[in-house]
Short mmCIF file of C-alpha atoms in Angstrom, two decimals:
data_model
loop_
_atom_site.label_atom_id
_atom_site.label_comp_id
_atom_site.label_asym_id
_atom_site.label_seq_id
_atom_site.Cartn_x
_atom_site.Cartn_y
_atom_site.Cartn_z
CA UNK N 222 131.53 90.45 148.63
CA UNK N 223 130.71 86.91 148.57
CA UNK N 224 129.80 85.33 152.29
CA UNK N 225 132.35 83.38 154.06
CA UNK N 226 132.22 79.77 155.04
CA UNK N 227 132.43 78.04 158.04
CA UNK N 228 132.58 73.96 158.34
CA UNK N 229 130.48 72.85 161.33
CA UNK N 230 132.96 72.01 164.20
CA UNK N 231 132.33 67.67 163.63
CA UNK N 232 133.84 68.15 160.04
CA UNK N 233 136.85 70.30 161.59
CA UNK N 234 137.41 67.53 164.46
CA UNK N 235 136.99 64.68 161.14
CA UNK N 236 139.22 66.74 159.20
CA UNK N 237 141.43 66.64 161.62
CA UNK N 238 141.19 63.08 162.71
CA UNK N 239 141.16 61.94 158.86
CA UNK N 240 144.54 63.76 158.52
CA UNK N 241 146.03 61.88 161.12
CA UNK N 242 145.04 58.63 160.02
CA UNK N 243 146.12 58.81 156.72
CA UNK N 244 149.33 61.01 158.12
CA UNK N 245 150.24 57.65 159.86
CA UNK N 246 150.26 59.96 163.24
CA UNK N 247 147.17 57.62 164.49
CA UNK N 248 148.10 53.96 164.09
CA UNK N 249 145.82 51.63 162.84
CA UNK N 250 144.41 49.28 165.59
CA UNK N 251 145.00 52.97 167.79
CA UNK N 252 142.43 53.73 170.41
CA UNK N 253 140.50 56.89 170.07
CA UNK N 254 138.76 58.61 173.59
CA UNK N 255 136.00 60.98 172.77
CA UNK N 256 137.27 62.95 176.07
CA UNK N 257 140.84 62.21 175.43
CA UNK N 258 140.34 64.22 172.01
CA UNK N 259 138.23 66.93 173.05
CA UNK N 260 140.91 67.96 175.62
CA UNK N 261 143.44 68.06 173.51
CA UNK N 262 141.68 70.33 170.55
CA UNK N 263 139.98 72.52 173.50
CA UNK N 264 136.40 71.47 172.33
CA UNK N 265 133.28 69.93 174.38
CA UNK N 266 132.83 66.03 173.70
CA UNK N 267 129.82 66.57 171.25
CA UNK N 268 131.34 67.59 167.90
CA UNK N 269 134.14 64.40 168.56
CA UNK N 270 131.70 61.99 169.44
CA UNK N 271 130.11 63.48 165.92
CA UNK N 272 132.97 63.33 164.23
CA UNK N 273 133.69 59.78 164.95
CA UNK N 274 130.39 58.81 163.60
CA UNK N 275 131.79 60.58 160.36
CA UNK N 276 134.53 58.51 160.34
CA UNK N 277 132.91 54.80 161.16
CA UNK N 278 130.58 56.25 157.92
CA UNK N 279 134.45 56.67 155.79
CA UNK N 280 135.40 53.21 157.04
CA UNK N 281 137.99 54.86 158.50
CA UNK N 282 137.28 53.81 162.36
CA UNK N 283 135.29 51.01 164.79
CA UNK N 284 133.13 52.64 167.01
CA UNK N 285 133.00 50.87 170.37
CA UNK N 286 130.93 51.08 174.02
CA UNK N 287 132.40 53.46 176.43
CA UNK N 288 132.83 56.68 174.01
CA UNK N 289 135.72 55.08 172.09
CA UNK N 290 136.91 53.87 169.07
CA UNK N 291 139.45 52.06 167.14
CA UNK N 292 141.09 53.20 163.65
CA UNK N 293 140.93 50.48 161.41
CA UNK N 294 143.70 49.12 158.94
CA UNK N 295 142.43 50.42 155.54
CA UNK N 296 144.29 48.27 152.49
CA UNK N 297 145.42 49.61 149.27
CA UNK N 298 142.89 46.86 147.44
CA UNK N 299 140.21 48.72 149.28
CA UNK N 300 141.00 52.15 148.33
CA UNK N 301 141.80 50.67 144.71
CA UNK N 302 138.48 49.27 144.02
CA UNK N 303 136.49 52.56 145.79
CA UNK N 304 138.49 55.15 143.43
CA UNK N 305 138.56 52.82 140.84
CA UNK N 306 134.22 52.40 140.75
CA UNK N 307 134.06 56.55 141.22
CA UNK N 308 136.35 56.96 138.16
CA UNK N 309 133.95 54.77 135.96
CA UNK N 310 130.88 56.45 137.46
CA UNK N 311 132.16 60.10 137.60
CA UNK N 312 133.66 59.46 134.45
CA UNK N 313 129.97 58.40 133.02
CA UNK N 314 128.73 61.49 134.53
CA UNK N 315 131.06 63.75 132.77
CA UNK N 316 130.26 61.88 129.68
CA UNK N 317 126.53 62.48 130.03
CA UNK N 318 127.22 66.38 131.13
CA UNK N 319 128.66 66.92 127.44
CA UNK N 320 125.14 66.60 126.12
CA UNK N 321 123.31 69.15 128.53
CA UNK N 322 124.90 72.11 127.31
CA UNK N 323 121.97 74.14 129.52
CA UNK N 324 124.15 73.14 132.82
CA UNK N 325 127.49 74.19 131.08
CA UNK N 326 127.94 77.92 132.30
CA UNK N 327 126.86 76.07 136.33
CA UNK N 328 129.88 73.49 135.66
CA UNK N 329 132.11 76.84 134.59
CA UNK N 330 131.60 78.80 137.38
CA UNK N 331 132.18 75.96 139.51
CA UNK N 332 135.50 75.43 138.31
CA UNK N 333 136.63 78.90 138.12
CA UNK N 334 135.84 78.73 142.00
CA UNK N 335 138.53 75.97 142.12
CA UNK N 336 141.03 77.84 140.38
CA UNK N 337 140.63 80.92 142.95
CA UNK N 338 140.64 78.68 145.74
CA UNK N 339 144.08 76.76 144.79
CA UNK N 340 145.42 80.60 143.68
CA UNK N 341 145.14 81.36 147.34
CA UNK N 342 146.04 78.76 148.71
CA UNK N 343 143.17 78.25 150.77
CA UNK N 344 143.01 74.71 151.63
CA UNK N 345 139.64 74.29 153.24
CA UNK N 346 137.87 76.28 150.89
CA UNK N 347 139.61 74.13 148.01
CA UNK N 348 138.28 71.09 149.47
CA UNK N 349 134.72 72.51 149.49
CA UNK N 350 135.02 74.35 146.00
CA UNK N 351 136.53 70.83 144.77
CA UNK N 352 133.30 69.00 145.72
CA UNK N 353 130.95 71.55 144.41
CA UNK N 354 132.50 71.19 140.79
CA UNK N 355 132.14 67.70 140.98
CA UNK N 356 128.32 67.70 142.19
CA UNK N 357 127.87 70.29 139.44
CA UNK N 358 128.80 67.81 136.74
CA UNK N 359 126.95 65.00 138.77
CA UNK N 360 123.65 66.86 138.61
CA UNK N 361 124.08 68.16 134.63
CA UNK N 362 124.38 64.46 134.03
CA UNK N 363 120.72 64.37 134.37
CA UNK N 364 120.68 61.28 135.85
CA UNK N 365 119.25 60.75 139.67
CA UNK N 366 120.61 57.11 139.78
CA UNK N 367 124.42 58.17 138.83
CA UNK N 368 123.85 61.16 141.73
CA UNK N 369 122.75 58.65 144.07
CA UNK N 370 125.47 56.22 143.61
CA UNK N 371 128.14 58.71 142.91
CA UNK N 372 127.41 60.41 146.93
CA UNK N 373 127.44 57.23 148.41
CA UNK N 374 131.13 56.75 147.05
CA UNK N 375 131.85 60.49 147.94
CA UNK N 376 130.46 60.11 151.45
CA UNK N 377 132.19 56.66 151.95
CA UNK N 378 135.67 58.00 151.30
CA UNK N 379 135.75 61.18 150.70
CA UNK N 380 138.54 62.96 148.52
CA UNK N 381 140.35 64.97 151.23
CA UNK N 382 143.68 64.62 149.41
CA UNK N 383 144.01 68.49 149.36
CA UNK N 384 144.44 68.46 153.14
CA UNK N 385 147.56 65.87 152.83
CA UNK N 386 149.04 66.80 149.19
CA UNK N 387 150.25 70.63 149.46
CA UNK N 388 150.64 70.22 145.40
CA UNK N 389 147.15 69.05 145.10
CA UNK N 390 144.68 72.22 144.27
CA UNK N 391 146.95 73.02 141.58
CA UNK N 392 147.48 69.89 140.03
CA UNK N 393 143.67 69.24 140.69
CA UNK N 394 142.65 72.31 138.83
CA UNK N 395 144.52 72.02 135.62
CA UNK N 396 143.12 68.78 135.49
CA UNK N 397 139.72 70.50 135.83
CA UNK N 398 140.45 72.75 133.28
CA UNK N 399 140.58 69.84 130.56
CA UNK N 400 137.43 68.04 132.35
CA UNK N 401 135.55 71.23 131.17
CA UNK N 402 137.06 72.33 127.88
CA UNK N 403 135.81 68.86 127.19
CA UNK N 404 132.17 69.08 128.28
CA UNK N 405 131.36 72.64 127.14
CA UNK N 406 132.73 71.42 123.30
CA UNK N 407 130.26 68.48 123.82
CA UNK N 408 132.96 65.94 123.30
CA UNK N 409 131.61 62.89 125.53
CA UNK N 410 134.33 61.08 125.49
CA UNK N 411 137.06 63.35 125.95
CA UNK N 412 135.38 64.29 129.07
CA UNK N 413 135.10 60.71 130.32
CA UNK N 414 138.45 60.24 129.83
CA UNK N 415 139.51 63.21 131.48
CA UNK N 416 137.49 62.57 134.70
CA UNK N 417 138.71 59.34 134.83
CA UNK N 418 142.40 59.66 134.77
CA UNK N 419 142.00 62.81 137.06
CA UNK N 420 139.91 60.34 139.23
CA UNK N 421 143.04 57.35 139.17
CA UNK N 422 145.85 59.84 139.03
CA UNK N 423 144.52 61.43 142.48
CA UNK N 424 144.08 57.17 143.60
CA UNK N 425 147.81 57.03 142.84
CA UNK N 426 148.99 59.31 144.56
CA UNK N 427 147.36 58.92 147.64
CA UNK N 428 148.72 55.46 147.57
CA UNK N 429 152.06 57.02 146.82
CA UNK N 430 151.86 59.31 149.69
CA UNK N 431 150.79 56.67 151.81
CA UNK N 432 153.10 54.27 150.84
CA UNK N 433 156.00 56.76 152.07
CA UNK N 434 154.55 57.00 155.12
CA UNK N 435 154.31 53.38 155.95
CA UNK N 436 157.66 52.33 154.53
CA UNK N 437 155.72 50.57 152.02
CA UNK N 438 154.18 48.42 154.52
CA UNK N 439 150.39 48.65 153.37
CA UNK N 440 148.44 45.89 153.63
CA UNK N 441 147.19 44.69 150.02
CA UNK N 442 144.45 42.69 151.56
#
């Protein structure tokens, strides 16, 4: 029986928060109160005051004096140009995991924890079984520098579109499915091109989604 996993309580109350946001239930230029939130998830003040420094890391909020915040108004040129860098980058990465056929059967088993995940509809555990596949290719680039680059992009907007998209594990892991056919045949290119329109296809729609929830009023600069 495999163990079960439990996300620290600051990347529930982020999860949470970062659903809202991009929800459109929190308003940008909205005031966030550590206290305020706690009381209304039932939680101590710690793990929000946590979880906003999460947040101010995603871009995603303004921390401010007196145990508040602000949620800023992300555009859709600034969510453009950070999914559009990660698709060249993770794209590079699966390019350069087609030649290290040693880290192959690691990339596998990553994915096939994907496809179980979406299967059950587990959301949460899709979201962290999503990220491991992608570090596994990361690292079987064999490249420290791509790693490096590639988790600042992860950390400064993460992927969560799993927690907004209901049709997104699925869609997500057939898309994996050609990602790896491609890097365990050792076809370089294929796999770069597969990571990168997986990469821009999950940019659109997010910016689709969000678009319906705005009205189409998204600020493009």
């Amino acid at each position: 029986m495999e163990p079960i996993s439990v996300q620290p309580m600051r990347e529930q109350v982020a999860a949470i928060l970062r659903k809202a946001i991009f929800s459109g239930e929190l308003k940008p230029g909205q005031e966030l109160v550590q206290e305020e939130i706690a009381n209304q998830l039932g939680i101590s003040r710690m793990p929000v005051r946590e979880a906003f420094q999460i947040l101010e890391r995603d871009g995603l909020i303004t921390l401010q004096s007196h145990r508040k915040a602000v949620v800023r108004i992300l555009t859709d040129d600034e969510i453009s140009d950070h999914y559009e860098i990660r698709a060249l980058l993770e794209g590079e990465a699966a390019a350069r995991a087609a030649k290290h056929p040693g880290e192959h059967e690691e990339i596998l088993s990553a994915f096939e924890d994907t496809v179980k995940m979406a299967d059950q509809g587990s959301t949460s555990e899709f979201v962290s079984a999503n990220e491991a596949f992608h570090r596994s290719i990361w690292e079987a680039s064999h490249s420290p520098r791509l790693v490096m680059l590639l988790n600042l992009l992860w950390n400064g907007l993460p992927p969560h579109l799993p927690e907004l998209l209901p049709q997104q594990p699925s869609r997500s892991a057939q898309e994996h499915a050609r990602i790896v056919e491609a890097i365990r045949a050792g076809h370089d290119d294929e796999a770069r091109a597969a990571m990168t329109e997986h990469v821009l296809r999950s940019l659109g729609d997010f910016l689709h989604h969000r678009s319906e929830i705005t009205g189409g009023d998204a600020q493009k600069n």
